[in-house]
Short mmCIF file of C-alpha atoms in Angstrom, two decimals:
data_model
loop_
_atom_site.label_atom_id
_atom_site.label_comp_id
_atom_site.label_asym_id
_atom_site.label_seq_id
_atom_site.Cartn_x
_atom_site.Cartn_y
_atom_site.Cartn_z
CA MET P 1 0.00 0.01 0.00
CA ALA P 2 1.39 3.39 -0.99
CA THR P 3 2.11 5.92 1.75
CA PHE P 4 3.05 9.58 1.80
CA SER P 5 6.69 8.57 2.07
CA LEU P 6 8.54 10.51 -0.64
CA ALA P 7 10.07 7.23 -1.84
CA ASP P 8 6.66 5.54 -2.16
CA LEU P 9 5.29 8.52 -4.03
CA PHE P 10 8.28 8.58 -6.38
CA GLU P 11 8.01 4.85 -7.07
CA SER P 12 4.31 5.23 -7.91
CA VAL P 13 5.31 7.80 -10.56
CA VAL P 14 7.98 5.44 -11.89
CA ASP P 15 5.49 2.59 -12.19
CA THR P 16 3.04 4.86 -14.05
CA VAL P 17 5.46 6.40 -16.61
CA PRO P 18 8.66 4.34 -16.49
CA GLU P 19 10.00 5.41 -19.89
CA ARG P 20 9.19 9.11 -19.51
CA LEU P 21 12.23 11.42 -19.17
CA ALA P 22 12.73 12.31 -15.48
CA LEU P 23 16.09 14.10 -15.35
CA VAL P 24 18.55 15.94 -17.55
CA ALA P 25 21.88 16.71 -15.88
CA GLY P 26 24.60 17.90 -18.20
CA GLU P 27 25.05 15.12 -20.76
CA ALA P 28 23.30 12.59 -18.52
CA ARG P 29 19.66 11.72 -19.18
CA ARG P 30 17.57 9.45 -16.98
CA SER P 31 14.15 7.98 -17.59
CA TYR P 32 12.06 7.34 -14.53
CA ARG P 33 12.95 3.63 -14.74
CA GLU P 34 16.67 4.35 -14.99
CA LEU P 35 16.62 6.89 -12.16
CA ASP P 36 14.69 4.46 -9.97
CA GLN P 37 17.02 1.52 -10.66
CA ARG P 38 20.18 3.53 -9.99
CA ALA P 39 18.71 4.90 -6.77
CA ASN P 40 17.84 1.32 -5.78
CA ARG P 41 21.41 0.18 -6.37
CA LEU P 42 22.84 2.97 -4.23
CA ALA P 43 20.25 2.39 -1.51
CA ASN P 44 21.11 -1.33 -1.42
CA HIS P 45 24.83 -0.51 -1.23
CA LEU P 46 24.19 1.80 1.75
CA ALA P 47 21.93 -0.75 3.41
CA ALA P 48 24.74 -3.33 3.15
CA GLN P 49 26.86 -0.93 5.26
CA GLY P 50 24.21 -1.02 7.99
CA LEU P 51 22.58 2.28 7.10
CA GLY P 52 18.83 2.66 7.26
CA ARG P 53 15.93 4.37 9.02
CA ASP P 54 16.66 7.85 10.39
CA ASP P 55 20.42 7.60 9.69
CA HIS P 56 21.85 10.89 8.43
CA ILE P 57 23.75 10.71 5.13
CA GLY P 58 25.52 13.79 3.77
CA ILE P 59 25.50 14.73 0.09
CA TYR P 60 28.54 16.88 -0.53
CA ALA P 61 28.64 17.77 -4.21
CA THR P 62 27.87 20.38 -6.80
CA ASN P 63 24.86 19.84 -9.04
CA CYS P 64 25.20 16.47 -10.79
CA VAL P 65 23.07 13.47 -11.68
CA GLU P 66 24.48 11.61 -8.65
CA TRP P 67 23.05 14.26 -6.30
CA VAL P 68 19.52 13.39 -7.40
CA GLU P 69 20.16 9.65 -7.35
CA ALA P 70 21.59 9.89 -3.83
CA MET P 71 18.61 11.88 -2.56
CA TRP P 72 16.09 9.26 -3.76
CA ALA P 73 18.34 6.44 -2.50
CA CYS P 74 18.26 7.88 1.01
CA PHE P 75 14.47 8.23 0.93
CA LYS P 76 14.15 4.61 -0.19
CA LEU P 77 15.89 3.54 3.06
CA SER P 78 13.87 5.97 5.21
CA ALA P 79 17.27 7.55 5.80
CA VAL P 80 17.79 11.32 5.89
CA PRO P 81 19.81 13.03 3.12
CA VAL P 82 21.64 16.04 4.53
CA ASN P 83 22.52 18.94 2.22
CA ILE P 84 26.13 20.03 2.58
CA ASN P 85 27.09 23.44 1.28
CA PHE P 86 30.04 22.82 -1.06
CA ARG P 87 31.28 26.37 -0.48
CA TYR P 88 32.09 25.73 3.20
CA VAL P 89 35.63 25.99 4.48
CA GLU P 90 37.11 23.67 7.10
CA ASP P 91 35.53 25.10 10.29
CA GLU P 92 32.09 25.41 8.72
CA LEU P 93 32.29 21.90 7.29
CA ARG P 94 33.34 20.42 10.63
CA TYR P 95 30.45 22.14 12.37
CA ILE P 96 27.75 20.84 10.05
CA PHE P 97 29.10 17.27 9.87
CA ASP P 98 29.20 17.18 13.66
CA ASN P 99 25.90 18.96 14.25
CA ALA P 100 24.07 16.75 11.77
CA ASP P 101 25.47 13.50 13.25
CA LEU P 102 26.40 12.18 9.83
CA LYS P 103 27.06 8.44 9.61
CA ALA P 104 27.95 8.45 5.90
CA VAL P 105 28.76 10.92 3.16
CA ILE P 106 28.50 10.78 -0.63
CA TYR P 107 31.05 13.28 -1.92
CA GLN P 108 32.72 14.48 -5.08
CA ARG P 109 36.42 13.69 -5.52
CA SER P 110 37.15 17.45 -5.54
CA TYR P 111 36.17 17.71 -1.86
CA GLY P 112 37.95 14.60 -0.57
CA GLN P 113 41.03 16.36 0.72
CA LEU P 114 39.07 18.92 2.72
CA LEU P 115 36.87 16.10 4.04
CA ASP P 116 39.96 14.19 5.06
CA THR P 117 41.13 17.06 7.27
CA ILE P 118 38.02 16.86 9.51
CA ARG P 119 37.03 13.19 9.57
CA SER P 120 39.19 12.32 12.60
CA ASP P 121 36.98 14.71 14.61
CA LEU P 122 33.81 12.89 13.55
CA PRO P 123 33.56 9.48 15.24
CA LEU P 124 30.05 8.79 13.90
CA LEU P 125 31.17 9.18 10.27
CA GLN P 126 31.95 5.63 9.13
CA HIS P 127 31.21 5.25 5.43
CA PHE P 128 32.32 7.23 2.39
CA VAL P 129 31.18 7.01 -1.23
CA MET P 130 33.19 9.02 -3.79
CA ILE P 131 31.66 10.46 -6.95
CA GLU P 132 34.21 10.70 -9.75
CA ASP P 133 34.22 14.27 -11.11
CA GLY P 134 37.25 14.17 -13.40
CA SER P 135 39.20 16.60 -11.25
CA GLY P 136 42.19 14.30 -10.94
CA ILE P 137 42.65 15.28 -7.31
CA LYS P 138 44.23 12.51 -5.23
CA ASN P 139 41.71 10.47 -3.28
CA SER P 140 42.97 10.80 0.30
CA ILE P 141 40.21 8.63 1.84
CA ALA P 142 41.46 5.17 0.91
CA GLN P 143 38.42 3.30 2.26
CA ALA P 144 35.96 5.34 0.20
CA ALA P 145 33.78 3.26 -2.10
CA ASP P 146 33.75 4.33 -5.72
CA TYR P 147 30.20 5.48 -6.62
CA GLU P 148 29.90 3.60 -9.92
CA GLN P 149 31.57 0.45 -8.57
CA ALA P 150 29.15 0.48 -5.63
CA MET P 151 26.33 0.73 -8.14
CA ALA P 152 27.63 -2.14 -10.25
CA THR P 153 27.85 -4.60 -7.37
CA ALA P 154 24.47 -3.79 -5.78
CA SER P 155 20.99 -5.05 -6.71
CA ALA P 156 18.68 -2.91 -8.82
CA GLU P 157 15.67 -4.30 -6.93
CA ARG P 158 13.83 -1.92 -4.65
CA PRO P 159 14.81 -2.17 -0.95
CA SER P 160 12.25 -3.86 1.27
CA GLN P 161 12.31 -0.99 3.78
CA ALA P 162 8.89 -0.29 5.34
CA ARG P 163 8.04 3.41 5.00
CA SER P 164 5.42 5.91 6.03
CA GLY P 165 4.47 9.58 5.80
CA ASP P 166 6.16 9.97 9.20
CA ASP P 167 9.60 9.37 7.68
CA ARG P 168 11.94 12.28 8.42
CA TYR P 169 13.26 14.93 6.09
CA MET P 170 15.83 17.51 7.20
CA LEU P 171 17.04 20.63 5.42
CA TYR P 172 19.95 22.62 6.82
CA THR P 173 19.39 26.34 6.71
CA GLY P 174 20.85 29.43 8.40
CA GLY P 175 19.64 30.40 11.86
CA THR P 176 19.48 33.70 13.71
CA THR P 177 22.62 32.75 15.67
CA GLY P 178 24.49 32.57 12.38
CA MET P 179 25.06 28.80 12.48
CA PRO P 180 23.05 26.46 10.24
CA LYS P 181 20.05 24.62 11.69
CA GLY P 182 18.49 21.37 10.56
CA THR P 183 14.81 21.97 9.89
CA LEU P 184 12.89 18.72 10.52
CA TRP P 185 9.77 17.76 8.53
CA ARG P 186 7.59 14.70 8.23
CA HIS P 187 7.51 13.52 4.60
CA GLU P 188 3.72 14.01 4.42
CA ASP P 189 3.94 17.58 5.73
CA LEU P 190 6.77 18.42 3.31
CA PHE P 191 4.73 16.99 0.43
CA TYR P 192 1.84 19.34 1.15
CA GLY P 193 3.70 22.26 2.68
CA ALA P 194 6.52 22.64 0.14
CA LEU P 195 6.08 20.21 -2.78
CA GLN P 196 2.67 21.33 -4.05
CA GLY P 197 0.97 18.05 -3.20
CA GLY P 198 1.91 16.19 -6.36
CA ASN P 199 -0.05 18.44 -8.73
CA PRO P 200 1.62 21.78 -9.54
CA ALA P 201 -1.10 22.62 -12.07
CA GLY P 202 -4.11 21.91 -9.88
CA GLU P 203 -5.49 20.77 -6.53
CA PRO P 204 -3.21 18.69 -4.29
CA ILE P 205 -4.00 14.98 -4.17
CA LYS P 206 -5.83 13.76 -1.08
CA SER P 207 -4.47 10.20 -1.05
CA PRO P 208 -1.21 8.69 -2.31
CA ASP P 209 -3.29 6.33 -4.44
CA GLU P 210 -4.48 9.31 -6.49
CA LEU P 211 -0.99 10.24 -7.72
CA PRO P 212 -0.72 7.64 -10.55
CA GLY P 213 -3.98 8.90 -12.05
CA VAL P 214 -2.83 12.52 -11.95
CA VAL P 215 0.47 11.59 -13.58
CA ALA P 216 -1.14 9.39 -16.23
CA ALA P 217 -3.65 12.17 -17.08
CA ASN P 218 -0.74 14.55 -17.80
CA SER P 219 -0.44 13.69 -21.48
CA SER P 220 1.90 16.61 -22.18
CA PRO P 221 4.72 16.42 -19.60
CA TYR P 222 7.00 19.41 -19.59
CA ALA P 223 10.55 20.34 -18.66
CA ALA P 224 11.41 22.70 -15.80
CA LEU P 225 14.79 24.25 -15.11
CA CYS P 226 16.01 25.61 -11.79
CA PRO P 227 19.71 26.66 -11.87
CA ALA P 228 19.92 26.84 -8.06
CA PRO P 229 22.22 24.38 -6.25
CA MET P 230 20.61 21.16 -5.06
CA MET P 231 22.19 21.77 -1.67
CA HIS P 232 19.70 24.61 -1.18
CA GLY P 233 16.04 24.03 -0.43
CA GLY P 234 14.96 25.69 -3.66
CA GLY P 235 16.93 23.36 -5.95
CA MET P 236 16.05 20.23 -3.96
CA TRP P 237 12.37 21.06 -3.61
CA TYR P 238 11.82 22.03 -7.25
CA CYS P 239 13.49 18.79 -8.34
CA MET P 240 11.05 16.82 -6.19
CA ILE P 241 8.04 18.91 -7.25
CA TYR P 242 8.52 18.15 -10.93
CA GLN P 243 9.59 14.53 -10.53
CA LEU P 244 6.71 13.73 -8.16
CA SER P 245 4.33 15.08 -10.80
CA GLY P 246 5.76 13.04 -13.69
CA ASN P 247 7.53 15.91 -15.44
CA CYS P 248 11.19 16.41 -16.33
CA PHE P 249 13.63 18.30 -14.11
CA VAL P 250 16.54 19.91 -15.93
CA LEU P 251 19.51 20.28 -13.58
CA TYR P 252 22.02 23.05 -14.25
CA THR P 253 25.47 21.50 -13.73
CA ASN P 254 27.94 24.34 -14.41
CA ALA P 255 30.06 25.43 -11.46
CA ARG P 256 29.08 29.09 -11.96
CA PHE P 257 25.87 30.73 -13.06
CA GLU P 258 26.15 31.77 -16.73
CA ALA P 259 23.11 33.38 -18.29
CA ASP P 260 23.99 32.28 -21.80
CA THR P 261 24.39 28.64 -20.73
CA VAL P 262 21.07 28.71 -18.85
CA LEU P 263 19.21 30.14 -21.84
CA ARG P 264 20.83 27.70 -24.27
CA LEU P 265 19.89 24.84 -21.96
CA ALA P 266 16.30 26.10 -21.73
CA GLU P 267 16.23 26.37 -25.52
CA ARG P 268 17.68 22.88 -26.05
CA GLU P 269 15.34 21.13 -23.61
CA ARG P 270 12.25 23.17 -24.55
CA VAL P 271 11.85 24.31 -20.97
CA ILE P 272 8.40 25.65 -19.96
CA ASN P 273 9.16 26.69 -16.36
CA LEU P 274 12.37 28.53 -15.47
CA ILE P 275 12.88 29.14 -11.74
CA VAL P 276 15.52 31.70 -10.71
CA VAL P 277 16.76 33.16 -7.43
CA GLY P 278 16.04 36.87 -7.45
CA ASP P 279 18.01 39.53 -9.35
CA ALA P 280 21.30 37.65 -8.97
CA MET P 281 20.10 35.30 -11.70
CA ALA P 282 17.33 37.34 -13.33
CA ARG P 283 19.41 40.45 -14.10
CA PRO P 284 22.09 38.59 -16.12
CA LEU P 285 19.32 36.64 -17.88
CA ALA P 286 17.57 39.87 -18.83
CA ASP P 287 20.84 41.40 -20.07
CA ALA P 288 21.52 38.31 -22.19
CA LEU P 289 17.97 38.24 -23.58
CA GLU P 290 18.32 41.89 -24.52
CA GLY P 291 21.16 40.92 -26.84
CA GLY P 292 18.82 38.50 -28.68
CA GLY P 293 19.57 35.24 -30.40
CA TYR P 294 17.65 32.88 -28.10
CA ASP P 295 14.60 30.77 -28.91
CA THR P 296 12.32 31.35 -25.94
CA SER P 297 9.15 30.12 -27.59
CA SER P 298 8.77 27.20 -25.17
CA LEU P 299 8.91 29.42 -22.05
CA PHE P 300 5.61 29.91 -20.27
CA VAL P 301 6.68 30.90 -16.74
CA ILE P 302 9.69 32.52 -15.12
CA GLY P 303 9.42 32.37 -11.36
CA SER P 304 11.67 33.60 -8.59
CA GLY P 305 12.06 31.77 -5.31
CA GLY P 306 14.48 32.46 -2.43
CA ALA P 307 14.83 36.18 -3.25
CA ILE P 308 12.35 38.74 -4.57
CA LEU P 309 12.77 40.29 -8.00
CA SER P 310 13.25 44.05 -8.04
CA PRO P 311 10.62 45.99 -10.01
CA ALA P 312 13.25 47.12 -12.55
CA VAL P 313 14.38 43.60 -13.36
CA LYS P 314 10.84 42.19 -13.40
CA ASN P 315 9.69 44.95 -15.75
CA LYS P 316 12.64 44.37 -18.04
CA LEU P 317 11.82 40.66 -18.27
CA LYS P 318 8.16 41.45 -18.95
CA THR P 319 9.17 43.80 -21.76
CA LEU P 320 11.57 41.29 -23.30
CA LEU P 321 9.22 38.32 -22.83
CA PRO P 322 5.70 39.76 -23.10
CA ASN P 323 4.09 36.31 -23.48
CA VAL P 324 5.81 34.83 -20.40
CA LEU P 325 4.21 34.91 -16.95
CA ILE P 326 6.59 36.40 -14.36
CA PHE P 327 6.01 35.72 -10.67
CA ASP P 328 7.66 35.87 -7.27
CA SER P 329 7.07 33.31 -4.55
CA PHE P 330 8.17 33.50 -0.96
CA GLY P 331 8.69 31.09 1.85
CA ALA P 332 11.44 29.60 3.95
CA SER P 333 12.93 26.26 4.94
CA GLU P 334 10.56 26.42 7.90
CA THR P 335 7.38 27.34 6.03
CA GLY P 336 7.59 25.83 2.57
CA SER P 337 5.45 27.84 0.16
CA ALA P 338 3.82 30.76 1.93
CA GLY P 339 2.54 32.91 -0.90
CA MET P 340 3.26 34.47 -4.26
CA VAL P 341 2.83 37.55 -6.42
CA MET P 342 1.95 37.21 -10.10
CA ASP P 343 2.45 39.81 -12.85
CA GLN P 344 1.71 43.25 -11.45
CA ASP P 345 1.19 46.58 -13.09
CA LYS P 346 4.51 48.11 -14.11
CA LYS P 347 3.62 51.27 -12.17
CA GLU P 348 3.76 49.37 -8.88
CA SER P 349 6.16 51.39 -6.79
CA ALA P 350 5.72 50.08 -3.26
CA GLY P 351 7.36 46.76 -4.04
CA PRO P 352 5.63 43.44 -4.60
CA ARG P 353 2.41 42.63 -2.79
CA PHE P 354 1.95 38.97 -2.06
CA THR P 355 -1.15 36.84 -1.90
CA LEU P 356 -0.96 34.48 1.06
CA SER P 357 -1.58 30.74 0.95
CA PRO P 358 -4.72 29.73 2.89
CA THR P 359 -2.71 28.61 5.93
CA THR P 360 -0.48 31.70 6.08
CA LYS P 361 -1.37 34.71 8.22
CA ILE P 362 0.23 37.84 9.63
CA LEU P 363 -0.01 37.62 13.42
CA ASP P 364 0.25 40.20 16.17
CA GLU P 365 3.62 39.59 17.78
CA GLN P 366 2.17 39.58 21.31
CA THR P 367 -1.27 37.97 21.00
CA LEU P 368 -0.72 35.68 17.96
CA GLU P 369 -4.06 36.95 16.66
CA PRO P 370 -4.36 37.65 12.90
CA ILE P 371 -3.95 41.30 11.88
CA GLU P 372 -6.91 42.69 10.00
CA PRO P 373 -6.45 43.98 6.42
CA GLY P 374 -5.85 47.73 6.12
CA SER P 375 -4.36 48.02 9.57
CA ASP P 376 -1.15 50.01 9.93
CA ASN P 377 0.08 47.47 12.45
CA VAL P 378 3.08 45.35 11.54
CA GLY P 379 3.00 41.65 12.38
CA LEU P 380 4.92 38.45 11.89
CA LEU P 381 4.50 36.10 9.01
CA ALA P 382 3.20 32.76 10.32
CA LYS P 383 2.05 29.50 8.77
CA SER P 384 0.00 26.65 10.19
CA GLY P 385 -1.02 23.25 8.87
CA ALA P 386 1.68 21.24 7.09
CA ILE P 387 4.77 22.67 8.77
CA PRO P 388 7.99 21.21 10.26
CA TYR P 389 8.08 19.88 13.79
CA GLY P 390 11.23 21.66 14.87
CA TYR P 391 14.98 22.08 14.58
CA TYR P 392 17.42 19.23 15.02
CA LYS P 393 19.05 19.24 18.49
CA ASP P 394 17.85 22.77 19.27
CA GLU P 395 14.92 22.85 21.71
CA ALA P 396 15.34 26.56 22.49
CA LYS P 397 15.21 27.59 18.82
CA THR P 398 12.27 25.25 18.24
CA ALA P 399 10.33 26.79 21.12
CA ALA P 400 11.06 30.30 19.86
CA THR P 401 9.97 29.59 16.27
CA PHE P 402 7.04 27.16 16.66
CA LYS P 403 4.23 28.51 18.82
CA THR P 404 0.68 27.44 19.67
CA ASP P 405 -2.07 30.08 20.02
CA ALA P 406 -4.98 30.17 22.47
CA ARG P 407 -7.16 28.07 20.13
CA GLY P 408 -4.54 25.32 19.91
CA THR P 409 -3.33 26.16 16.39
CA ARG P 410 0.38 25.52 15.94
CA TRP P 411 2.26 28.12 13.95
CA VAL P 412 5.78 28.41 12.54
CA ILE P 413 6.99 32.00 12.88
CA PRO P 414 10.43 32.34 11.31
CA GLY P 415 10.81 36.09 12.00
CA ASP P 416 9.68 37.88 8.84
CA TYR P 417 7.74 41.10 9.44
CA ALA P 418 4.91 42.19 7.18
CA ARG P 419 1.94 44.54 6.87
CA VAL P 420 -1.54 43.45 5.68
CA LEU P 421 -2.92 45.82 3.05
CA ALA P 422 -6.54 46.77 2.56
CA ASP P 423 -7.08 44.25 -0.28
CA GLY P 424 -5.80 41.40 1.90
CA SER P 425 -2.43 41.15 0.22
CA ILE P 426 0.72 41.68 2.26
CA GLN P 427 3.81 43.82 2.05
CA LEU P 428 6.94 42.04 3.25
CA LEU P 429 9.17 44.23 5.42
CA GLY P 430 12.10 41.95 6.12
CA ARG P 431 13.49 39.79 8.90
CA GLY P 432 14.12 41.37 12.23
CA SER P 433 17.28 39.38 12.78
CA MET P 434 19.16 41.50 10.19
CA CYS P 435 19.64 38.47 7.96
CA ILE P 436 21.37 39.53 4.70
CA ASN P 437 19.95 37.93 1.57
CA SER P 438 22.60 38.14 -1.12
CA GLY P 439 21.62 36.39 -4.31
CA GLY P 440 19.42 33.96 -2.39
CA GLU P 441 22.18 33.09 0.11
CA LYS P 442 21.38 33.80 3.76
CA ILE P 443 24.19 35.60 5.57
CA TYR P 444 24.03 36.41 9.25
CA PRO P 445 26.02 39.38 10.59
CA GLU P 446 27.08 37.72 13.85
CA GLU P 447 28.94 34.93 12.07
CA VAL P 448 30.84 37.35 9.82
CA GLU P 449 31.59 39.63 12.78
CA ALA P 450 33.02 36.73 14.74
CA ALA P 451 35.35 35.82 11.86
CA LEU P 452 36.50 39.42 11.48
CA LYS P 453 37.19 39.84 15.16
CA ALA P 454 39.48 36.79 15.05
CA HIS P 455 41.89 38.88 12.95
CA PRO P 456 44.76 40.16 15.15
CA ALA P 457 44.44 43.73 13.87
CA ILE P 458 40.69 44.06 14.52
CA PHE P 459 39.29 45.12 17.86
CA ASP P 460 35.61 45.34 16.93
CA ALA P 461 33.41 44.80 13.88
CA GLY P 462 29.85 45.37 12.71
CA VAL P 463 28.29 43.86 9.56
CA VAL P 464 25.23 44.91 7.59
CA GLY P 465 23.68 44.37 4.19
CA VAL P 466 23.57 47.28 1.75
CA ALA P 467 21.52 47.34 -1.45
CA ASP P 468 23.25 45.86 -4.50
CA SER P 469 21.92 46.09 -8.06
CA ARG P 470 22.67 42.48 -8.93
CA PHE P 471 22.56 40.43 -5.76
CA GLY P 472 19.90 42.40 -3.89
CA ALA P 473 22.27 43.06 -1.02
CA LYS P 474 26.00 42.90 -0.37
CA VAL P 475 27.89 42.39 2.86
CA VAL P 476 29.57 45.54 4.23
CA ALA P 477 31.81 45.44 7.30
CA MET P 478 32.83 48.30 9.54
CA VAL P 479 35.96 47.43 11.50
CA GLN P 480 37.79 49.15 14.35
CA ALA P 481 41.54 48.56 14.54
CA ARG P 482 43.32 47.55 17.71
CA GLU P 483 45.35 50.34 19.24
CA GLY P 484 48.62 50.87 17.38
CA MET P 485 47.56 48.62 14.49
CA HIS P 486 46.47 49.37 10.93
CA ILE P 487 43.65 47.92 8.83
CA GLU P 488 44.90 46.30 5.62
CA VAL P 489 41.80 45.57 3.54
CA GLN P 490 43.41 42.99 1.28
CA ASP P 491 44.83 41.11 4.26
CA ILE P 492 41.45 41.07 6.03
CA THR P 493 39.72 39.89 2.86
CA ARG P 494 42.22 37.05 2.51
CA PHE P 495 41.78 36.18 6.19
CA CYS P 496 37.95 36.07 5.86
CA ARG P 497 38.16 33.69 2.91
CA GLU P 498 40.04 31.25 5.14
CA LYS P 499 37.28 31.39 7.74
CA LEU P 500 34.10 31.73 5.68
CA ALA P 501 32.54 30.68 2.42
CA GLY P 502 33.23 33.32 -0.24
CA TYR P 503 29.63 34.56 -0.45
CA LYS P 504 29.71 35.48 3.27
CA CYS P 505 32.87 37.58 3.03
CA PRO P 506 32.47 41.39 3.07
CA ARG P 507 32.41 43.01 -0.36
CA GLU P 508 33.33 46.32 1.28
CA ILE P 509 35.46 46.88 4.42
CA ILE P 510 35.30 50.29 6.05
CA ALA P 511 37.68 51.39 8.80
CA VAL P 512 35.91 53.33 11.60
CA ASP P 513 37.00 54.89 14.88
CA ALA P 514 34.38 52.92 16.80
CA VAL P 515 31.58 50.47 15.93
CA PRO P 516 28.23 52.00 17.01
CA ARG P 517 26.58 50.01 19.79
CA THR P 518 23.39 50.20 21.81
CA PRO P 519 23.33 50.81 25.56
CA ALA P 520 23.05 47.03 25.93
CA ALA P 521 26.43 46.77 24.14
CA LYS P 522 24.88 45.15 21.06
CA PRO P 523 25.77 46.42 17.59
CA ASP P 524 23.47 49.28 16.57
CA TYR P 525 22.55 47.96 13.14
CA ARG P 526 20.47 50.97 12.21
CA LYS P 527 23.42 53.28 12.71
CA LEU P 528 25.79 50.81 11.11
CA LYS P 529 23.71 50.65 7.97
CA ALA P 530 23.34 54.41 7.71
CA LEU P 531 27.11 54.76 8.19
CA ALA P 532 27.80 52.16 5.49
CA GLU P 533 25.43 53.78 3.00
CA GLN P 534 26.90 57.22 3.67
CA HIS P 535 30.44 55.98 3.17
CA LEU P 536 29.62 54.14 -0.06
CA ALA P 537 27.68 57.12 -1.43
CA MET P 538 30.66 59.42 -0.77
CA ALA P 539 33.04 56.91 -2.35
CA ALA P 540 30.89 56.82 -5.50
CA THR P 541 31.00 60.61 -6.01
#
């Protein structure tokens, strides 16, 4: 009997349309049957190592066909695939491997040497599977199984693991303390809360037994392309959305985002849905489209998830592609899909206004009562219904984010502030934690500040996000030198890149006499931001 386990749902799609194209990843192409059989082989290999229900298995790779196979393999065992950010440096990598209690990792050869430097600190980590990536880098983990050899020696039969909609899913995401948190979902709640319930074009299914009929009725399956990394929720979730509905997911496998490559890929695969991450992807795409030479006749929708499109970029896309629907959606690792905004009038000047999903509300911060439309009061974005059940190994953060109101309704409240407008739509105002969203990447000031203050020349530091035309925001640091020492920007930049992933490092470093702080000795982010904007404005004149 089928359940709401993601593996059961996927296998029901496979059995319905086995020869339909499921995945395009670079030169690799997988039908549903082929993807299923390869995932079975990997699952059986992992099971032979003693891995199974609720075991955490890291996937440490850039976008590749093996990433998708590994994800489904883990679900088939009722194990938990853990997304590892391939940009992490040693300290960050050690933290997430330890915090996530990984027992195994599937990694690309390119990352083996860095992995080797931390594995002695990780007693739970016992099994390694290496994906060949052609890098030629020496494999320093001698006991690692070769991915393809492991496949060749394992059975293609489906594992006999009993599954249910209560199987666990975990997505690592940034937290307000600056360190990543594992957001825990039940499979059934994720399916409805984030994966569109198996039917992106219509009403969610009510029973897992309905999915084969919905898939079979889709006589014109389409291709969807999301260039985001699979190690982010957006890439992973969109892959599952389209494969759990019997469509084709086109995986962008280049190491860097290149607008021309994305558009040529969309042209080659006759992509209907193109999902981007804010202006960081949409602006280069618009610039490339302006130059012409692309066949965009298959495109029907361009959507943005993870970061909101600016009006200027959205309007440019609408001008260049007048027959394509442009929309923004918003949500979080904790909420799944919370709402969206479709094409708006080009004269819209107050920023996008979002329509909420039925289970999303704006609540008064004190009473948890919904705020009425048209009120000037600001509240917190909250979602009920199919939501996660907490954060992995963090009871305090779980209690602060997941709250139950007086009527017994449980809400997830990740910290985004918003205002409800008279027509019932909402205006997002931002996260109170000062999270910086740069090109869809979440960057938390406290983590960057801690790295900066480890530099011997820095006494104090404050970090804010300042508007950036391409990435939405960029990281700006204000640093105070220790007495008798001098700030060398290039040296600090080099130091940061040893401590943090590149996207977290400050794009601008400003020397100040003192970092503004509140009476409680916390950084005064309002003053810091004003100071940063003033300095950058003066530098531009």
